[in-house]
Short mmCIF file of C-alpha atoms in Angstrom, two decimals:
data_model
loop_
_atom_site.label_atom_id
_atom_site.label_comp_id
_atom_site.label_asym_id
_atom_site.label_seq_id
_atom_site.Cartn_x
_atom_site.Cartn_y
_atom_site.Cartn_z
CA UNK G 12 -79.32 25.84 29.60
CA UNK G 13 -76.14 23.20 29.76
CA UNK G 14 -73.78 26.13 29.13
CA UNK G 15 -75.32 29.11 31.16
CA UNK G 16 -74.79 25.94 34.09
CA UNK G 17 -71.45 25.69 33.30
CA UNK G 18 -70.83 29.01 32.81
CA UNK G 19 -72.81 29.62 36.51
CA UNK G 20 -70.22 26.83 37.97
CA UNK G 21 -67.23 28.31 36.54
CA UNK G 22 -67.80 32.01 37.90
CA UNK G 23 -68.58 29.90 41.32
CA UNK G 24 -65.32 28.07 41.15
CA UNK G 25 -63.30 31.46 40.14
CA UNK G 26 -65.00 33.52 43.29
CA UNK G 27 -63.75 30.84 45.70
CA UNK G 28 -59.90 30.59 43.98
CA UNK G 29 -60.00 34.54 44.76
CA UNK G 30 -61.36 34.75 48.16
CA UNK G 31 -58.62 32.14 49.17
CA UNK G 32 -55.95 34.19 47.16
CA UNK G 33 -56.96 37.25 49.18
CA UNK G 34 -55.80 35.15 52.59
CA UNK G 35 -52.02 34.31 51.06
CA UNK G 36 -51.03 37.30 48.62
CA UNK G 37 -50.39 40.48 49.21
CA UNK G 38 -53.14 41.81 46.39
CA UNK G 39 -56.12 41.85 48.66
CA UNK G 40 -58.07 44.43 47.36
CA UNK G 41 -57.65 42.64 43.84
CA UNK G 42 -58.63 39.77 45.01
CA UNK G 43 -61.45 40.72 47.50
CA UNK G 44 -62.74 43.16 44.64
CA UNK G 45 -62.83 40.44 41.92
CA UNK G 46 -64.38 38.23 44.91
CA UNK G 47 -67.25 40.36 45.51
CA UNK G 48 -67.64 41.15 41.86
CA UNK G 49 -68.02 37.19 41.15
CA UNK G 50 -69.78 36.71 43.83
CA UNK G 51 -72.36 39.16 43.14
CA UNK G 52 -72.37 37.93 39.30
CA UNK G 53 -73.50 34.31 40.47
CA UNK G 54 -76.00 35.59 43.09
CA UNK G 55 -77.81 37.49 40.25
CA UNK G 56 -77.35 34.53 38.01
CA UNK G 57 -78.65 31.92 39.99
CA UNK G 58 -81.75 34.63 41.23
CA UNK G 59 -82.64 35.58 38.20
CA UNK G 60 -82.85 32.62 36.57
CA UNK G 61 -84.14 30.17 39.57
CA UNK G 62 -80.72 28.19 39.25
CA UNK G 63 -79.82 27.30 42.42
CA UNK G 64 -80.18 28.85 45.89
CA UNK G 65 -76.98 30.69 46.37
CA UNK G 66 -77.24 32.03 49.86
CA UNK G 67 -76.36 28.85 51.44
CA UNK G 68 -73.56 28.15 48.88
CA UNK G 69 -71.99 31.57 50.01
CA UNK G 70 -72.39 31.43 53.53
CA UNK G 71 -70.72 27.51 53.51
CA UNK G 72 -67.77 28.90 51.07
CA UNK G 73 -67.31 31.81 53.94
CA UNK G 74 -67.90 28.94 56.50
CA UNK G 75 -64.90 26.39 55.20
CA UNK G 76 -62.91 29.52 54.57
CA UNK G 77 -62.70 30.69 58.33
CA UNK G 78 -62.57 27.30 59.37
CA UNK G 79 -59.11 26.92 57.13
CA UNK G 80 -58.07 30.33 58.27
CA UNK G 81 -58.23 29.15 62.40
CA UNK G 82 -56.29 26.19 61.39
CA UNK G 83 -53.34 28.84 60.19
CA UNK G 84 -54.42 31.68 62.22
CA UNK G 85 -55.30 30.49 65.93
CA UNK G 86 -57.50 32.86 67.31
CA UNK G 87 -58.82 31.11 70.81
CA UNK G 88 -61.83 29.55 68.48
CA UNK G 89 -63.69 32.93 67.71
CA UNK G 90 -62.65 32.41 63.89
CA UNK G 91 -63.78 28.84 63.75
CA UNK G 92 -66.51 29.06 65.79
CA UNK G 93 -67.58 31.50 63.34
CA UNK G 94 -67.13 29.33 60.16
CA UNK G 95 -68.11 25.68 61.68
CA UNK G 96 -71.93 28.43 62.45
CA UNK G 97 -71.90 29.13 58.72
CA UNK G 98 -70.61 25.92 57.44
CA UNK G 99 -73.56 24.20 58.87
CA UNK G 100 -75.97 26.48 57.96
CA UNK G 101 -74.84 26.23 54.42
CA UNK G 102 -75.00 22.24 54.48
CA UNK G 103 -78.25 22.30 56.03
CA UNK G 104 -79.84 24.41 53.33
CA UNK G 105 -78.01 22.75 50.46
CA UNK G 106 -78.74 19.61 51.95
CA UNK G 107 -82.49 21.20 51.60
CA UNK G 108 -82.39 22.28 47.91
CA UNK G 109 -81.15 19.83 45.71
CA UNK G 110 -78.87 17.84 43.60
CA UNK G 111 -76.87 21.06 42.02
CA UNK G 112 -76.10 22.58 45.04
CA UNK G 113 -74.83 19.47 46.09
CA UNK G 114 -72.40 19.11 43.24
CA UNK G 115 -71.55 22.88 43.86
CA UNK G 116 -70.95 22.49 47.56
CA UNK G 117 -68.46 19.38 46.57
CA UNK G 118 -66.52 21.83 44.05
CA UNK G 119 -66.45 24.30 46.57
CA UNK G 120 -65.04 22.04 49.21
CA UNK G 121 -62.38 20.46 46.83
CA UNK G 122 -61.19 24.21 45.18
CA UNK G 123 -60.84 25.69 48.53
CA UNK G 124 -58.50 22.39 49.34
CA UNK G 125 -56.80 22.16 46.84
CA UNK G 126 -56.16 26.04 46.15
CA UNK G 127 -54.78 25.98 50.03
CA UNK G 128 -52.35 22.66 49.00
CA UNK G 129 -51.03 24.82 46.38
CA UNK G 130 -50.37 27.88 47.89
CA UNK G 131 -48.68 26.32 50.76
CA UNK G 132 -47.01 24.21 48.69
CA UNK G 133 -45.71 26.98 46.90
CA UNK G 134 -44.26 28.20 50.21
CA UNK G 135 -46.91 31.17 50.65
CA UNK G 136 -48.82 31.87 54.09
CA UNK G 137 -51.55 33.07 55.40
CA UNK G 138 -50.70 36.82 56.04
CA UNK G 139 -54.03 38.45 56.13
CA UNK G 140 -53.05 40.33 59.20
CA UNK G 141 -49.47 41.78 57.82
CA UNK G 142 -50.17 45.31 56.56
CA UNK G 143 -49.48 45.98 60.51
CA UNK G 144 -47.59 48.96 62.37
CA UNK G 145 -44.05 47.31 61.78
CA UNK G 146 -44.29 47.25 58.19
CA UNK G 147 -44.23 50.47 57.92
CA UNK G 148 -42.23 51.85 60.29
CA UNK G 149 -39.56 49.61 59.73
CA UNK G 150 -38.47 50.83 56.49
CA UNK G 151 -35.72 51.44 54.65
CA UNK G 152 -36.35 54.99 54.39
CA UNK G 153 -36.11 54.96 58.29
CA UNK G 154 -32.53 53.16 58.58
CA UNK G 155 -34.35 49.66 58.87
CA UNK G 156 -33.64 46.48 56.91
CA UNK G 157 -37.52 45.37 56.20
CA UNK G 158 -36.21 41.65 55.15
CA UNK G 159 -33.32 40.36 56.98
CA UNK G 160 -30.86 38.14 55.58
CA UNK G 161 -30.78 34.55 56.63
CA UNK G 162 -28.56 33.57 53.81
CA UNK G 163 -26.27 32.38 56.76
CA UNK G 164 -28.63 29.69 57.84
CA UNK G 165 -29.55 27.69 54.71
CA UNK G 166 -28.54 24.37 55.18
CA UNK G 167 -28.37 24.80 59.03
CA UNK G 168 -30.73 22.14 61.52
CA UNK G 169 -32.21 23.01 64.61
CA UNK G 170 -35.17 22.19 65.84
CA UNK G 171 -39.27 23.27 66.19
CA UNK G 172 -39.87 25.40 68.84
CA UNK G 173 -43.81 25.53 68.41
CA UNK G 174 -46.11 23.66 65.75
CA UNK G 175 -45.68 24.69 62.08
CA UNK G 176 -48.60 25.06 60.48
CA UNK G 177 -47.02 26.42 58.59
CA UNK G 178 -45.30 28.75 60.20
CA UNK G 179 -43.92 28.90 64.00
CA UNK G 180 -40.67 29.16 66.05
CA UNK G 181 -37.92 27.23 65.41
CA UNK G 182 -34.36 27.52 67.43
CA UNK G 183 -30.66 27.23 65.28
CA UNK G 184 -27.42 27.56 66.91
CA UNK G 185 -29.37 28.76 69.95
CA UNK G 186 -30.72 31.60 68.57
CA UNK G 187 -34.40 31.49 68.03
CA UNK G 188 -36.27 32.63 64.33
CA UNK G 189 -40.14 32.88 62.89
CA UNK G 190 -39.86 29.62 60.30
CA UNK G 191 -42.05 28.44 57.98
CA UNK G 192 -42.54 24.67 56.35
CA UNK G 193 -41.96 23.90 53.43
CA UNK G 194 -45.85 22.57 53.22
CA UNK G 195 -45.80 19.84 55.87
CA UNK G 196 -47.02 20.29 59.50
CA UNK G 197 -43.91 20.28 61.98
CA UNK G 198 -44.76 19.72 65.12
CA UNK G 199 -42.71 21.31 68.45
CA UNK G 200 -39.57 19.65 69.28
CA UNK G 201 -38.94 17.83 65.58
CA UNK G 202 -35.21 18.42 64.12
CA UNK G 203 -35.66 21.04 61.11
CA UNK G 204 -33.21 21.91 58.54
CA UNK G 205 -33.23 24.99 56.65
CA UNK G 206 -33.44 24.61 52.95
CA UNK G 207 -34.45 27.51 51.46
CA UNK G 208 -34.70 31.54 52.38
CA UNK G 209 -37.17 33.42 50.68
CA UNK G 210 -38.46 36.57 50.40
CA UNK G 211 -36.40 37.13 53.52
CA UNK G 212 -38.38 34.09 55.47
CA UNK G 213 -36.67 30.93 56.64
CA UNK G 214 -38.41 27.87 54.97
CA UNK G 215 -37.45 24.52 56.78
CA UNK G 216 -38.67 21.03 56.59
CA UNK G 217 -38.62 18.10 59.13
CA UNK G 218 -35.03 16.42 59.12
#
């Protein structure tokens, strides 16, 4: 029983590290596939055998999930809105069932934290919304440079044009750029410097 529960928790804690991973990398179909797939793995698990209830565990991981996707993504509340709904109805019902969805809904919490810390850390961001018209037209193949080179500014300070969280606008040598921090918030108006380009973005932190 110990180890189909720990087995149970670890498919739970690997279906949350991949729903987050489908929000900063560019393998979203991976990682929404292998989502789903775990997903549907511990919602048979914890049916079958009477485990815990895994409806509200679901609906809060979707729940924190849009919540930390507003705070990234601003999208006039309709996002958060959305996930503070399903956030409470998960906490409500969990609150409802018992001591293991408890500890579940505390692992849940902490791996979506701490799998956002490291991605951001790592200098990724949120680009759920990238696969867009530009990215395609602007191609090589068309005459376009799809990454352009910044090399020129690292090292350079200027300062926040908007709040980086964590990316934004930031202004160098009067010429204004998309920037993204190094992991920190920036807020507007704060003195940047540019300490790293890559992938053909323009990583700063707060001088």
């Amino acid at each position: 029983m110990l180890v189909r529960e720990f087995l149970l928790s670890g498919i739970f804690v690997l279906a949350v590290i991949s729903l987050i991973s489908v929000l900063f990398t560019d393998k979203k179909r991976i990682f929404a596939g292998l989502a789903l797939i775990l997903m549907a793995i511990f919602y048979f698990m914890s049916e079958s055998y009477d485990m815990v209830e895994s409806l509200p565990l679901i609906a809060f991981i979707m729940g924190v999930t849009l919540i930390a996707l507003e705070v990234f993504i601003p999208s006039f509340g309709v996002i958060g809105i959305s996930g503070i709904i399903l956030t409470a109805y998960g906490v409500i019902n969990i609150l409802r069932a018992g001591y293991e969805e408890l500890v579940l809904m505390v692992v849940a919490a902490l791996t979506i934290l701490i799998s956002v810390i490291v991605y951001v850390r790592l200098g990724f961001r949120v680009n759920i919304f990238d696969q867009g018209i530009l990215k395609t037209t602007n191609s090589r193949a068309r005459g376009f440079n799809s990454k352009a080179d910044y090399s020129k500014l690292l090292g350079k300070t200027g300062l926040s044009k908007s709040i980086l969280r964590p990316s934004g606008r930031i202004e160098i040598d009067g010429s204004y750029y998309d920037g993204i921090s190094n992991g920190d918030f920036i807020k507007a108006n704060r003195p940047i410097e540019v300490i790293s380009i890559k992938d053909g973005n323009i990583i700063v932190k707060e001088k």
